[in-house]
Coordinates of C-alpha atoms in Angstrom, one line a residue:
M680 CA 92.5 210.3 110.0
V681 CA 90.8 209.4 106.7
P682 CA 93.7 210.5 104.5
K683 CA 92.6 211.9 101.0
F684 CA 94.5 214.3 98.7
M685 CA 92.7 216.7 96.4
M686 CA 93.0 216.8 92.5
A687 CA 94.1 220.5 91.8
N688 CA 91.6 220.7 89.1
G689 CA 88.9 218.5 90.6
A690 CA 85.5 218.8 91.9
L691 CA 86.4 219.5 95.6
V692 CA 88.5 222.5 94.6
R693 CA 85.6 223.9 92.4
V694 CA 83.4 223.5 95.4
L695 CA 85.9 225.3 97.6
I696 CA 86.2 228.3 95.3
H697 CA 82.5 228.3 94.6
T698 CA 81.8 228.5 98.4
S699 CA 84.6 231.0 99.0
V700 CA 86.0 228.6 101.6
T701 CA 89.6 228.9 100.2
K702 CA 90.0 232.3 101.9
Y703 CA 90.5 230.2 105.2
L704 CA 92.7 227.6 103.9
N705 CA 96.3 227.1 102.8
F706 CA 97.2 224.4 100.3
K707 CA 100.6 223.0 99.3
A708 CA 101.2 220.8 96.2
V709 CA 101.7 217.0 96.7
D710 CA 105.2 215.9 95.7
G711 CA 104.7 212.8 93.8
S712 CA 102.2 210.3 92.2
F713 CA 103.3 206.6 91.7
V714 CA 102.0 203.4 90.7
Y715 CA 103.0 199.9 91.6
N716 CA 104.1 197.7 88.7
N717 CA 106.0 194.3 88.8
G718 CA 107.4 194.7 92.4
K719 CA 108.6 198.4 91.9
I720 CA 107.0 201.8 92.1
H721 CA 107.2 204.3 89.2
K722 CA 106.1 207.8 88.5
V723 CA 102.6 208.0 86.9
P724 CA 103.2 209.3 83.4
A725 CA 100.2 211.7 82.4
T726 CA 101.4 213.2 79.1
D727 CA 102.9 212.0 75.8
V728 CA 106.4 213.4 76.9
E729 CA 106.2 211.5 80.2
A730 CA 105.1 208.4 78.4
L731 CA 108.4 208.5 76.5
K732 CA 110.5 208.9 79.7
S733 CA 108.8 206.4 81.7
N734 CA 110.5 203.2 82.9
L735 CA 107.0 201.4 83.1
M736 CA 107.0 200.5 79.4
G737 CA 109.5 199.1 76.8
L738 CA 110.5 201.1 73.6
F739 CA 107.5 200.0 71.2
E740 CA 105.0 200.4 73.9
K741 CA 106.1 203.9 74.9
R742 CA 105.3 204.9 71.3
R743 CA 102.0 203.3 71.4
A744 CA 101.3 205.0 74.5
R745 CA 102.4 208.4 73.3
K746 CA 99.9 208.3 70.5
F747 CA 97.3 207.3 72.9
F748 CA 98.0 210.2 75.3
I749 CA 98.1 212.7 72.4
Y750 CA 94.6 211.5 71.3
V751 CA 93.4 212.0 74.8
Q752 CA 95.1 215.4 75.3
D753 CA 93.7 216.7 71.9
Y754 CA 90.3 215.3 72.4
E755 CA 87.6 218.0 72.5
E756 CA 83.9 217.1 73.0
E757 CA 82.7 220.1 71.0
D758 CA 85.3 219.5 68.1
P759 CA 84.6 216.5 65.7
K760 CA 88.0 216.8 64.2
S761 CA 89.7 215.6 67.3
H762 CA 87.5 212.5 67.7
E763 CA 89.2 210.5 65.0
G764 CA 86.0 208.8 63.8
L765 CA 85.1 207.7 67.3
D766 CA 82.0 208.4 69.2
L767 CA 83.3 208.0 72.8
H768 CA 79.7 208.1 74.1
K769 CA 79.1 204.8 72.3
V770 CA 82.5 202.9 72.0
T771 CA 83.9 201.3 75.2
T772 CA 87.3 201.9 76.7
R773 CA 88.4 198.7 75.8
E774 CA 87.6 199.2 72.0
V775 CA 89.5 202.6 72.2
I776 CA 92.5 201.0 73.9
S777 CA 92.6 198.2 71.5
K778 CA 92.8 200.6 68.7
Y779 CA 96.1 201.7 70.1
G780 CA 97.3 198.1 70.9
L781 CA 98.4 198.8 74.5
E782 CA 99.5 196.0 76.7
D783 CA 97.7 194.9 79.8
D784 CA 100.2 196.5 82.2
T785 CA 99.9 199.8 80.4
V786 CA 96.1 199.5 80.5
D787 CA 96.3 198.8 84.2
F788 CA 98.1 202.0 85.3
I789 CA 96.0 204.1 83.0
G790 CA 92.9 202.7 84.2
H791 CA 93.7 202.7 87.9
A792 CA 96.4 205.4 88.6
L793 CA 95.3 208.0 85.9
A794 CA 91.8 207.7 85.5
L795 CA 91.5 206.4 89.3
H796 CA 89.0 203.7 88.4
R797 CA 88.4 201.3 91.4
D798 CA 87.5 198.2 89.3
D799 CA 87.8 197.1 85.7
K800 CA 84.0 197.6 84.9
Y801 CA 85.0 200.8 83.1
L802 CA 86.7 198.9 80.3
D803 CA 83.3 197.9 78.9
E804 CA 81.7 201.3 79.7
P805 CA 81.6 204.2 77.2
A806 CA 85.1 205.7 76.8
I807 CA 84.1 209.2 77.4
D808 CA 84.3 208.9 81.2
T809 CA 87.9 207.4 81.2
V810 CA 89.1 210.1 78.8
K811 CA 87.6 213.0 80.8
R812 CA 89.3 211.4 84.0
M813 CA 92.5 211.3 82.2
K814 CA 92.2 214.9 81.2
L815 CA 91.6 216.1 84.6
Y816 CA 94.7 214.2 85.8
A817 CA 96.9 216.0 83.3
E818 CA 95.2 219.3 83.8
S819 CA 95.7 219.0 87.3
L820 CA 99.3 218.2 86.9
A821 CA 99.8 221.1 84.9
R822 CA 98.1 223.4 87.1
F823 CA 101.1 223.9 89.7
Q824 CA 103.7 222.4 87.6
G825 CA 104.6 220.1 90.6
G826 CA 105.3 216.2 90.6
S827 CA 101.6 215.3 91.1
P828 CA 98.3 216.5 90.3
Y829 CA 97.3 216.6 93.9
I830 CA 97.2 219.3 96.6
Y831 CA 96.6 219.1 100.5
P832 CA 95.7 221.6 103.1
L833 CA 98.6 222.8 105.5
Y834 CA 97.7 221.4 108.9
G835 CA 95.7 218.5 107.5
L836 CA 92.2 217.7 106.5
G837 CA 90.7 219.0 109.9
E838 CA 91.2 222.3 108.2
L839 CA 88.3 221.6 105.9
P840 CA 85.5 221.4 108.4
Q841 CA 87.0 224.3 110.3
A842 CA 86.9 226.5 107.3
F843 CA 83.4 225.5 106.5
A844 CA 82.3 226.0 110.2
R845 CA 83.8 229.7 109.8
L846 CA 81.9 230.2 106.5
S847 CA 78.5 228.7 108.0
A848 CA 78.9 231.2 111.1
V849 CA 79.2 234.2 108.7
Y850 CA 76.0 233.2 107.1
G851 CA 74.2 232.6 110.7
G852 CA 74.9 228.8 111.2
T853 CA 75.3 227.8 114.8
Y854 CA 77.7 225.0 115.8
M855 CA 77.3 223.0 119.1
L856 CA 80.3 221.0 119.6
N857 CA 81.2 217.8 121.7
K858 CA 77.5 217.0 122.1
P859 CA 77.2 213.4 123.3
E860 CA 74.8 210.9 122.2
C861 CA 72.9 212.8 119.6
K862 CA 69.5 211.2 118.8
V863 CA 67.5 211.9 115.7
E864 CA 63.7 212.6 116.6
F865 CA 60.8 211.4 114.3
D866 CA 57.1 212.5 114.3
E867 CA 54.0 210.0 113.9
S868 CA 54.5 210.0 110.2
G869 CA 58.0 209.0 110.4
K870 CA 59.6 212.3 109.4
A871 CA 62.7 213.8 111.3
Y872 CA 62.0 216.9 113.1
G873 CA 64.9 217.4 115.3
V874 CA 68.1 216.2 117.0
T875 CA 68.2 215.6 120.9
S876 CA 71.2 215.7 123.1
E877 CA 71.5 216.3 126.9
G878 CA 67.7 216.8 127.2
E879 CA 67.8 219.6 124.5
T880 CA 66.1 219.4 121.1
A881 CA 67.4 221.4 118.1
K882 CA 64.4 221.5 115.6
C883 CA 65.0 221.3 112.0
K884 CA 63.3 220.4 108.7
K885 CA 66.0 218.1 107.3
V886 CA 68.9 216.2 109.1
V887 CA 72.1 215.4 107.3
C888 CA 74.4 213.0 108.9
D889 CA 76.9 210.3 108.4
P890 CA 75.7 206.5 108.9
S891 CA 76.7 206.2 112.6
Y892 CA 73.7 208.4 113.6
L893 CA 71.1 206.4 111.7
P894 CA 72.2 202.7 111.9
D895 CA 68.7 201.4 111.1
K896 CA 68.6 203.6 107.7
V897 CA 71.9 202.2 106.3
Q898 CA 73.3 199.1 104.9
K899 CA 76.8 197.5 105.1
V900 CA 78.4 197.3 101.8
G901 CA 82.0 196.5 102.8
K902 CA 84.8 197.2 105.2
V903 CA 88.2 199.2 104.8
A904 CA 91.4 198.0 106.2
R905 CA 94.0 200.4 107.2
A906 CA 97.4 200.7 108.6
I907 CA 99.0 204.0 110.0
C908 CA 102.8 204.0 110.1
I909 CA 105.0 206.5 111.6
M910 CA 108.5 206.9 110.0
K911 CA 111.6 209.0 110.1
H912 CA 112.2 209.2 106.5
P913 CA 110.4 209.5 103.0
I914 CA 109.3 206.5 101.2
P915 CA 112.2 204.9 99.3
D916 CA 112.3 205.3 95.5
T917 CA 110.0 208.4 95.6
K918 CA 112.9 210.9 95.1
D919 CA 112.7 212.0 98.6
S920 CA 109.1 213.2 98.2
H921 CA 107.6 214.6 101.4
S922 CA 104.2 213.8 100.4
V923 CA 103.0 211.1 98.0
Q924 CA 100.4 208.7 96.8
I925 CA 101.2 205.3 95.5
I926 CA 98.5 203.2 93.9
L927 CA 98.9 199.5 93.9
P928 CA 96.4 198.2 91.2
K929 CA 94.4 194.9 92.1
K930 CA 95.7 192.9 89.4
Q931 CA 99.5 193.4 90.3
L932 CA 98.5 192.1 93.8
K933 CA 96.2 189.5 92.7
R934 CA 93.5 191.0 94.8
K935 CA 89.7 192.2 94.2
S936 CA 90.4 195.7 95.0
D937 CA 93.2 198.4 94.7
M938 CA 95.5 199.2 97.5
Y939 CA 96.3 202.9 98.3
V940 CA 99.4 204.4 100.0
F941 CA 99.2 208.0 101.3
C942 CA 102.4 209.8 102.8
C943 CA 102.5 213.1 104.4
S944 CA 105.1 214.8 106.8
Y945 CA 106.2 217.9 108.6
A946 CA 106.2 219.6 105.1
H947 CA 102.4 220.0 105.3
N948 CA 102.6 220.6 109.1
V949 CA 100.8 217.4 110.0
A950 CA 103.8 215.8 111.9
P951 CA 106.6 216.9 114.1
K952 CA 109.9 217.9 112.3
G953 CA 111.6 214.9 110.6
K954 CA 108.5 212.7 110.9
F955 CA 106.6 211.0 108.1
I956 CA 103.2 209.5 108.4
A957 CA 102.0 206.9 105.8
F958 CA 98.5 205.4 105.7
V959 CA 98.1 202.1 103.7
S960 CA 94.5 201.4 102.8
T961 CA 92.3 198.8 100.9
E962 CA 88.9 197.3 100.6
A963 CA 89.4 194.5 103.5
E964 CA 89.0 191.0 102.0
T965 CA 90.0 189.2 105.1
D966 CA 89.8 189.9 108.8
K967 CA 93.8 190.1 109.0
P968 CA 94.7 193.7 108.0
E969 CA 98.4 193.2 109.0
I970 CA 98.8 190.3 106.4
E971 CA 96.5 192.0 103.8
L972 CA 98.2 195.3 103.9
K973 CA 101.9 193.8 103.7
P974 CA 102.4 194.8 100.0
G975 CA 101.9 198.4 100.7
I976 CA 103.7 198.5 104.0
D977 CA 106.7 196.7 102.3
L978 CA 107.1 199.7 100.1
L979 CA 107.6 202.0 103.0
G980 CA 111.0 201.0 104.3
P981 CA 111.8 200.9 108.1
V982 CA 108.6 201.7 110.3
E983 CA 108.9 203.2 113.8
E984 CA 105.3 202.3 114.8
T985 CA 102.3 200.8 113.2
F986 CA 98.6 200.9 114.0
F987 CA 96.1 198.7 112.3
D988 CA 92.4 199.6 111.9
I989 CA 89.4 197.8 110.3
Y990 CA 86.0 199.9 109.8
D991 CA 82.7 198.9 108.1
R992 CA 81.5 200.9 105.1
Y993 CA 77.9 201.9 104.9
E994 CA 75.5 203.3 102.3
P995 CA 72.0 204.9 102.9
A996 CA 69.1 202.5 102.6
N997 CA 66.3 205.1 103.3
A998 CA 63.8 207.2 101.2
S999 CA 65.1 210.7 102.0
E1000 CA 61.9 212.4 100.7
E1001 CA 59.8 210.1 103.0
D1002 CA 61.9 210.7 106.3
N1003 CA 63.8 214.1 105.7
C1004 CA 67.1 212.2 106.5
F1005 CA 70.1 212.5 104.3
V1006 CA 72.9 210.1 105.1
T1007 CA 76.2 210.3 103.4
N1008 CA 78.2 207.1 102.3
S1009 CA 81.1 206.2 104.5
Y1010 CA 84.5 207.1 103.2
D1011 CA 86.0 204.4 100.9
S1012 CA 89.7 203.3 100.8
T1013 CA 90.8 205.6 98.0
T1014 CA 93.3 208.5 99.0
H1015 CA 91.7 211.1 96.9
F1016 CA 88.4 213.0 97.2
E1017 CA 87.0 212.4 93.9
T1018 CA 84.4 209.6 94.9
T1019 CA 83.5 211.5 98.2
V1020 CA 82.8 214.8 96.3
K1021 CA 80.5 213.1 93.9
D1022 CA 78.5 211.7 96.9
V1023 CA 78.2 215.1 98.6
L1024 CA 77.1 216.9 95.3
Q1025 CA 74.4 214.2 94.7
L1026 CA 73.3 214.9 98.3
Y1027 CA 73.0 218.8 97.6
S1028 CA 71.0 218.1 94.7
K1029 CA 68.6 215.9 96.7
I1030 CA 68.3 218.3 99.6
T1031 CA 68.0 221.4 97.4
G1032 CA 66.4 220.0 94.2
K1033 CA 69.1 222.0 92.4
E1034 CA 72.3 221.1 90.2
L1035 CA 75.3 222.9 91.6
N1036 CA 77.1 224.8 88.7
L1037 CA 80.9 224.3 89.1
S1038 CA 82.2 225.7 85.9
V1039 CA 84.3 228.4 87.6
D1040 CA 87.4 229.7 86.0
L1041 CA 90.1 228.1 88.1
N1042 CA 92.9 230.2 86.7
A1043 CA 91.0 233.4 87.9
A1044 CA 90.7 231.8 91.2
S1045 CA 94.0 232.5 92.5
A1046 CA 92.7 231.9 96.0
A1047 CA 93.2 228.1 95.6
E1048 CA 96.9 228.4 94.5
P1049 CA 99.2 226.4 97.0
G1050 CA 100.4 228.8 99.8
A1051 CA 97.7 231.3 99.2
A1052 CA 95.6 232.3 102.2

Protein backbone atom coordinates (compact mmCIF):
# COMPACT_ATOMS: atom_id res chain seq x y z
CA MET A 1 0.00 0.00 0.00
CA VAL A 2 3.03 2.30 -0.12
CA PRO A 3 3.37 2.72 -3.88
CA LYS A 4 6.91 2.92 -5.21
CA PHE A 5 8.48 2.15 -8.58
CA MET A 6 12.08 0.97 -9.02
CA MET A 7 14.62 2.77 -11.18
CA ALA A 8 15.71 0.11 -13.73
CA ASN A 9 19.39 0.93 -13.19
CA GLY A 10 18.99 2.09 -9.59
CA ALA A 11 20.30 0.94 -6.25
CA LEU A 12 17.35 -1.35 -5.40
CA VAL A 13 17.74 -3.37 -8.61
CA ARG A 14 21.46 -3.66 -7.83
CA VAL A 15 20.63 -4.92 -4.33
CA LEU A 16 18.18 -7.48 -5.76
CA ILE A 17 20.81 -8.74 -8.21
CA HIS A 18 23.58 -8.71 -5.57
CA THR A 19 21.44 -10.89 -3.26
CA SER A 20 20.06 -13.10 -6.09
CA VAL A 21 16.51 -12.28 -4.98
CA THR A 22 15.68 -11.65 -8.66
CA LYS A 23 15.20 -15.39 -9.24
CA TYR A 24 12.01 -15.18 -7.15
CA LEU A 25 10.61 -12.08 -8.90
CA ASN A 26 9.03 -11.09 -12.21
CA PHE A 27 9.26 -7.47 -13.35
CA LYS A 28 7.45 -5.44 -15.97
CA ALA A 29 8.51 -2.05 -17.31
CA VAL A 30 6.39 0.97 -16.33
CA ASP A 31 4.77 2.64 -19.35
CA GLY A 32 5.23 6.34 -18.69
CA SER A 33 7.01 9.04 -16.69
CA PHE A 34 5.37 12.47 -16.75
CA VAL A 35 5.72 15.90 -15.18
CA TYR A 36 3.06 18.54 -14.46
CA ASN A 37 3.75 21.96 -15.97
CA ASN A 38 1.43 24.96 -16.38
CA GLY A 39 -1.71 22.92 -15.82
CA LYS A 40 -0.86 20.06 -18.19
CA ILE A 41 1.12 16.84 -18.01
CA HIS A 42 4.06 16.17 -20.33
CA LYS A 43 6.40 13.23 -20.89
CA VAL A 44 9.68 13.82 -19.05
CA PRO A 45 12.42 14.36 -21.66
CA ALA A 46 15.62 12.59 -20.58
CA THR A 47 17.91 12.89 -23.63
CA ASP A 48 18.91 15.55 -26.17
CA VAL A 49 16.63 13.95 -28.80
CA GLU A 50 13.64 13.95 -26.45
CA ALA A 51 14.37 17.56 -25.43
CA LEU A 52 13.92 18.64 -29.07
CA LYS A 53 10.56 16.83 -29.31
CA SER A 54 9.20 17.99 -25.95
CA ASN A 55 6.17 20.29 -25.66
CA LEU A 56 7.51 21.51 -22.31
CA MET A 57 9.73 24.14 -23.93
CA GLY A 58 9.73 26.73 -26.68
CA LEU A 59 12.02 26.43 -29.73
CA PHE A 60 15.04 28.34 -28.37
CA GLU A 61 14.75 26.76 -24.92
CA LYS A 62 14.73 23.31 -26.55
CA ARG A 63 18.13 24.04 -28.10
CA ARG A 64 19.57 25.25 -24.81
CA ALA A 65 18.18 22.19 -23.00
CA ARG A 66 19.55 19.90 -25.72
CA LYS A 67 23.07 21.31 -25.19
CA PHE A 68 22.74 20.76 -21.43
CA PHE A 69 21.52 17.17 -21.91
CA ILE A 70 24.42 16.43 -24.26
CA TYR A 71 26.86 17.76 -21.63
CA VAL A 72 25.31 15.49 -18.97
CA GLN A 73 25.23 12.44 -21.28
CA ASP A 74 28.88 12.90 -22.29
CA TYR A 75 30.14 13.68 -18.76
CA GLU A 76 32.50 11.04 -17.37
CA GLU A 77 34.12 11.63 -13.99
CA GLU A 78 37.43 10.03 -15.07
CA ASP A 79 37.64 11.96 -18.35
CA PRO A 80 38.59 15.66 -17.83
CA LYS A 81 37.90 16.37 -21.53
CA SER A 82 34.18 15.82 -20.87
CA HIS A 83 34.12 18.34 -17.99
CA GLU A 84 34.22 21.49 -20.19
CA GLY A 85 36.41 23.20 -17.58
CA LEU A 86 33.89 22.67 -14.74
CA ASP A 87 34.77 20.86 -11.52
CA LEU A 88 31.33 19.51 -10.61
CA HIS A 89 32.52 18.70 -7.08
CA LYS A 90 33.01 22.44 -6.52
CA VAL A 91 30.57 24.36 -8.75
CA THR A 92 26.89 24.37 -7.78
CA THR A 93 24.04 23.06 -9.90
CA ARG A 94 22.77 26.64 -10.17
CA GLU A 95 26.09 27.73 -11.73
CA VAL A 96 26.10 24.88 -14.26
CA ILE A 97 22.48 25.56 -15.25
CA SER A 98 23.10 29.32 -15.61
CA LYS A 99 25.95 28.52 -18.03
CA TYR A 100 23.30 27.03 -20.34
CA GLY A 101 20.79 29.83 -19.69
CA LEU A 102 17.87 27.52 -18.88
CA GLU A 103 14.48 28.95 -17.86
CA ASP A 104 12.95 28.37 -14.41
CA ASP A 105 10.29 25.91 -15.67
CA THR A 106 12.99 23.82 -17.37
CA VAL A 107 15.12 23.82 -14.23
CA ASP A 108 12.00 22.77 -12.29
CA PHE A 109 11.35 19.60 -14.29
CA ILE A 110 15.06 18.70 -14.53
CA GLY A 111 15.52 19.00 -10.76
CA HIS A 112 12.29 17.34 -9.62
CA ALA A 113 11.17 14.92 -12.37
CA LEU A 114 14.57 13.84 -13.76
CA ALA A 115 17.04 14.18 -10.88
CA LEU A 116 14.21 13.38 -8.39
CA HIS A 117 15.22 16.02 -5.85
CA ARG A 118 12.51 16.67 -3.28
CA ASP A 119 13.34 20.33 -2.62
CA ASP A 120 15.48 23.08 -4.18
CA LYS A 121 18.50 22.83 -1.86
CA TYR A 122 20.30 20.94 -4.64
CA LEU A 123 20.67 24.19 -6.64
CA ASP A 124 23.27 25.45 -4.17
CA GLU A 125 25.01 22.09 -3.68
CA PRO A 126 27.81 20.59 -5.84
CA ALA A 127 26.46 19.77 -9.30
CA ILE A 128 27.98 16.26 -9.39
CA ASP A 129 25.00 14.76 -7.49
CA THR A 130 22.41 16.18 -9.91
CA VAL A 131 24.43 15.12 -12.97
CA LYS A 132 24.74 11.56 -11.60
CA ARG A 133 21.01 11.44 -10.89
CA MET A 134 20.21 12.62 -14.44
CA LYS A 135 22.57 10.02 -15.89
CA LEU A 136 20.91 7.30 -13.79
CA TYR A 137 17.51 8.33 -15.17
CA ALA A 138 18.75 8.25 -18.78
CA GLU A 139 20.58 4.89 -18.30
CA SER A 140 17.47 3.38 -16.70
CA LEU A 141 15.33 4.66 -19.57
CA ALA A 142 17.69 3.15 -22.14
CA ARG A 143 17.83 -0.19 -20.36
CA PHE A 144 14.45 -1.53 -21.48
CA GLN A 145 13.66 0.92 -24.30
CA GLY A 146 10.31 1.58 -22.63
CA GLY A 147 8.42 4.80 -21.99
CA SER A 148 9.91 5.27 -18.53
CA PRO A 149 13.03 4.44 -16.48
CA TYR A 150 10.96 2.48 -13.95
CA ILE A 151 10.09 -1.17 -13.41
CA TYR A 152 7.58 -2.77 -11.03
CA PRO A 153 7.14 -6.36 -9.82
CA LEU A 154 4.23 -8.37 -11.20
CA TYR A 155 1.71 -8.87 -8.35
CA GLY A 156 2.93 -5.72 -6.60
CA LEU A 157 5.46 -4.82 -3.93
CA GLY A 158 4.33 -7.60 -1.57
CA GLU A 159 6.53 -9.80 -3.78
CA LEU A 160 9.67 -8.07 -2.41
CA PRO A 161 9.38 -9.18 1.24
CA GLN A 162 8.14 -12.56 0.03
CA ALA A 163 11.22 -13.02 -2.16
CA PHE A 164 13.57 -11.93 0.64
CA ALA A 165 11.78 -14.30 3.03
CA ARG A 166 12.44 -17.20 0.64
CA LEU A 167 16.09 -16.26 0.32
CA SER A 168 16.43 -15.84 4.08
CA ALA A 169 14.91 -19.31 4.62
CA VAL A 170 17.52 -20.78 2.23
CA TYR A 171 20.22 -19.36 4.54
CA GLY A 172 18.56 -20.62 7.73
CA GLY A 173 16.40 -17.61 8.61
CA THR A 174 13.19 -18.29 10.56
CA TYR A 175 10.01 -16.31 9.96
CA MET A 176 7.33 -16.04 12.64
CA LEU A 177 4.30 -14.47 10.98
CA ASN A 178 1.21 -12.83 12.44
CA LYS A 179 2.74 -12.40 15.92
CA PRO A 180 0.68 -9.92 17.97
CA GLU A 181 2.06 -7.18 20.25
CA CYS A 182 5.79 -7.67 19.74
CA LYS A 183 7.78 -6.07 22.57
CA VAL A 184 11.52 -5.42 22.42
CA GLU A 185 13.27 -6.57 25.62
CA PHE A 186 16.20 -4.61 27.15
CA ASP A 187 18.77 -5.64 29.80
CA GLU A 188 19.92 -3.45 32.76
CA SER A 189 22.44 -1.61 30.56
CA GLY A 190 19.72 -0.62 28.07
CA LYS A 191 20.79 -3.03 25.32
CA ALA A 192 18.15 -4.98 23.38
CA TYR A 193 18.45 -8.73 23.78
CA GLY A 194 15.21 -10.12 22.34
CA VAL A 195 11.61 -9.71 21.19
CA THR A 196 8.65 -11.08 23.18
CA SER A 197 5.24 -12.08 21.79
CA GLU A 198 2.60 -14.36 23.33
CA GLY A 199 4.88 -15.15 26.29
CA GLU A 200 7.79 -16.35 24.11
CA THR A 201 11.03 -14.40 23.73
CA ALA A 202 13.17 -14.74 20.61
CA LYS A 203 16.75 -13.90 21.70
CA CYS A 204 19.00 -11.78 19.49
CA LYS A 205 22.09 -9.57 19.41
CA LYS A 206 20.50 -6.80 17.32
CA VAL A 207 16.94 -5.67 16.62
CA VAL A 208 16.08 -4.18 13.22
CA CYS A 209 12.59 -2.69 12.96
CA ASP A 210 10.41 0.13 11.69
CA PRO A 211 9.48 3.08 13.98
CA SER A 212 6.16 1.56 15.15
CA TYR A 213 7.97 -1.02 17.34
CA LEU A 214 10.05 1.51 19.31
CA PRO A 215 7.99 4.72 19.58
CA ASP A 216 10.22 6.09 22.38
CA LYS A 217 13.35 5.85 20.18
CA VAL A 218 12.08 7.87 17.20
CA GLN A 219 11.09 11.45 16.45
CA LYS A 220 8.25 12.71 14.29
CA VAL A 221 9.54 14.60 11.23
CA GLY A 222 6.37 15.14 9.21
CA LYS A 223 3.32 13.40 7.79
CA VAL A 224 2.23 12.07 4.43
CA ALA A 225 -1.21 12.68 2.90
CA ARG A 226 -2.40 10.05 0.44
CA ALA A 227 -5.42 9.34 -1.73
CA ILE A 228 -6.08 5.86 -3.12
CA CYS A 229 -8.32 6.02 -6.20
CA ILE A 230 -9.95 3.14 -8.08
CA MET A 231 -10.74 3.78 -11.76
CA LYS A 232 -11.89 2.00 -14.93
CA HIS A 233 -9.53 3.79 -17.29
CA PRO A 234 -5.92 4.98 -17.68
CA ILE A 235 -5.04 8.54 -16.62
CA PRO A 236 -5.97 10.96 -19.44
CA ASP A 237 -3.14 12.43 -21.57
CA THR A 238 -0.71 9.60 -20.68
CA LYS A 239 -1.05 7.82 -24.06
CA ASP A 240 -3.25 5.14 -22.45
CA SER A 241 -0.40 4.06 -20.15
CA HIS A 242 -1.37 1.17 -17.87
CA SER A 243 1.32 2.17 -15.36
CA VAL A 244 2.63 5.66 -14.90
CA GLN A 245 4.35 8.13 -12.58
CA ILE A 246 3.50 11.84 -12.66
CA ILE A 247 5.50 14.32 -10.58
CA LEU A 248 3.90 17.67 -9.76
CA PRO A 249 6.80 19.98 -8.75
CA LYS A 250 6.04 22.13 -5.71
CA LYS A 251 6.56 25.44 -7.57
CA GLN A 252 3.82 24.53 -10.05
CA LEU A 253 1.40 24.04 -7.14
CA LYS A 254 2.78 26.87 -4.94
CA ARG A 255 3.48 24.32 -2.20
CA LYS A 256 6.42 23.48 0.04
CA SER A 257 6.76 19.94 -1.33
CA ASP A 258 6.21 17.99 -4.55
CA MET A 259 3.15 15.85 -5.19
CA TYR A 260 3.36 12.37 -6.73
CA VAL A 261 0.86 10.35 -8.76
CA PHE A 262 1.41 6.60 -9.09
CA CYS A 263 -0.86 4.49 -11.29
CA CYS A 264 -0.88 0.73 -11.79
CA SER A 265 -3.42 -1.67 -13.24
CA TYR A 266 -4.30 -5.22 -14.14
CA ALA A 267 -1.24 -5.13 -16.48
CA HIS A 268 0.96 -5.65 -13.39
CA ASN A 269 -1.56 -8.10 -11.85
CA VAL A 270 -2.38 -5.75 -8.98
CA ALA A 271 -6.04 -5.14 -9.88
CA PRO A 272 -8.93 -7.05 -11.49
CA LYS A 273 -9.22 -6.95 -15.29
CA GLY A 274 -10.13 -3.48 -16.52
CA LYS A 275 -9.35 -1.72 -13.23
CA PHE A 276 -6.69 0.92 -12.51
CA ILE A 277 -5.42 1.99 -9.09
CA ALA A 278 -3.94 5.46 -8.66
CA PHE A 279 -2.23 6.84 -5.55
CA VAL A 280 -1.75 10.59 -5.05
CA SER A 281 0.70 11.42 -2.25
CA THR A 282 2.53 14.40 -0.82
CA GLU A 283 4.14 15.65 2.38
CA ALA A 284 1.05 16.89 4.29
CA GLU A 285 0.93 20.62 5.01
CA THR A 286 -2.64 20.64 6.43
CA ASP A 287 -5.06 18.16 8.06
CA LYS A 288 -7.31 18.14 4.98
CA PRO A 289 -5.92 15.62 2.46
CA GLU A 290 -9.00 15.85 0.20
CA ILE A 291 -8.30 19.56 -0.42
CA GLU A 292 -4.50 19.26 -0.42
CA LEU A 293 -4.39 16.39 -2.93
CA LYS A 294 -6.95 17.91 -5.32
CA PRO A 295 -4.39 18.99 -8.01
CA GLY A 296 -3.23 15.37 -8.37
CA ILE A 297 -6.72 13.83 -8.17
CA ASP A 298 -7.98 16.27 -10.84
CA LEU A 299 -5.55 14.70 -13.34
CA LEU A 300 -7.12 11.25 -12.97
CA GLY A 301 -10.44 11.77 -14.75
CA PRO A 302 -13.58 10.00 -13.40
CA VAL A 303 -12.85 8.04 -10.20
CA GLU A 304 -15.08 5.20 -8.95
CA GLU A 305 -13.97 5.30 -5.33
CA THR A 306 -11.45 7.32 -3.29
CA PHE A 307 -9.91 6.58 0.12
CA PHE A 308 -7.94 9.21 2.05
CA ASP A 309 -5.16 8.50 4.49
CA ILE A 310 -2.70 10.58 6.57
CA TYR A 311 0.21 8.96 8.41
CA ASP A 312 3.05 10.34 10.52
CA ARG A 313 6.63 10.09 9.35
CA TYR A 314 9.37 9.17 11.86
CA GLU A 315 13.15 9.01 11.93
CA PRO A 316 15.31 7.19 14.54
CA ALA A 317 16.53 9.30 17.45
CA ASN A 318 18.50 6.59 19.27
CA ALA A 319 22.20 5.67 19.36
CA SER A 320 22.18 2.16 17.86
CA GLU A 321 25.69 1.36 19.11
CA GLU A 322 24.39 1.83 22.69
CA ASP A 323 21.06 -0.05 22.54
CA ASN A 324 21.57 -2.51 19.62
CA CYS A 325 18.35 -1.19 17.99
CA PHE A 326 18.45 -0.30 14.29
CA VAL A 327 15.33 1.63 13.28
CA THR A 328 14.41 2.53 9.70
CA ASN A 329 12.92 5.83 8.53
CA SER A 330 9.19 5.84 7.73
CA TYR A 331 8.31 5.74 4.03
CA ASP A 332 8.21 9.21 2.48
CA SER A 333 5.72 10.46 -0.13
CA THR A 334 7.94 9.73 -3.18
CA THR A 335 6.79 7.13 -5.71
CA HIS A 336 10.24 5.67 -6.30
CA PHE A 337 12.62 3.66 -4.11
CA GLU A 338 15.76 5.83 -4.35
CA THR A 339 15.37 7.45 -0.89
CA THR A 340 14.34 4.19 0.82
CA VAL A 341 17.27 2.18 -0.57
CA LYS A 342 19.71 4.84 0.63
CA ASP A 343 18.27 4.39 4.15
CA VAL A 344 18.53 0.57 3.93
CA LEU A 345 22.16 0.67 2.72
CA GLN A 346 23.14 3.09 5.52
CA LEU A 347 21.47 0.73 8.01
CA TYR A 348 23.35 -2.25 6.52
CA SER A 349 26.67 -0.41 6.98
CA LYS A 350 25.79 0.48 10.59
CA ILE A 351 24.82 -3.11 11.44
CA THR A 352 27.75 -4.87 9.72
CA GLY A 353 30.44 -2.17 9.72
CA LYS A 354 30.90 -2.83 5.98
CA GLU A 355 30.07 -0.90 2.82
CA LEU A 356 28.03 -2.92 0.31
CA ASN A 357 29.68 -2.99 -3.12
CA LEU A 358 26.88 -2.72 -5.69
CA SER A 359 29.01 -2.26 -8.80
CA VAL A 360 27.47 -5.22 -10.62
CA ASP A 361 27.28 -5.55 -14.38
CA LEU A 362 23.58 -5.00 -14.93
CA ASN A 363 23.73 -6.11 -18.55
CA ALA A 364 25.16 -9.49 -17.53
CA ALA A 365 22.50 -9.83 -14.85
CA SER A 366 19.68 -10.74 -17.18
CA ALA A 367 17.66 -12.03 -14.24
CA ALA A 368 16.40 -8.52 -13.65
CA GLU A 369 14.99 -8.18 -17.16
CA PRO A 370 11.25 -7.47 -17.14
CA GLY A 371 9.34 -10.71 -17.48
CA ALA A 372 12.31 -12.82 -16.34
CA ALA A 373 11.77 -15.19 -13.46
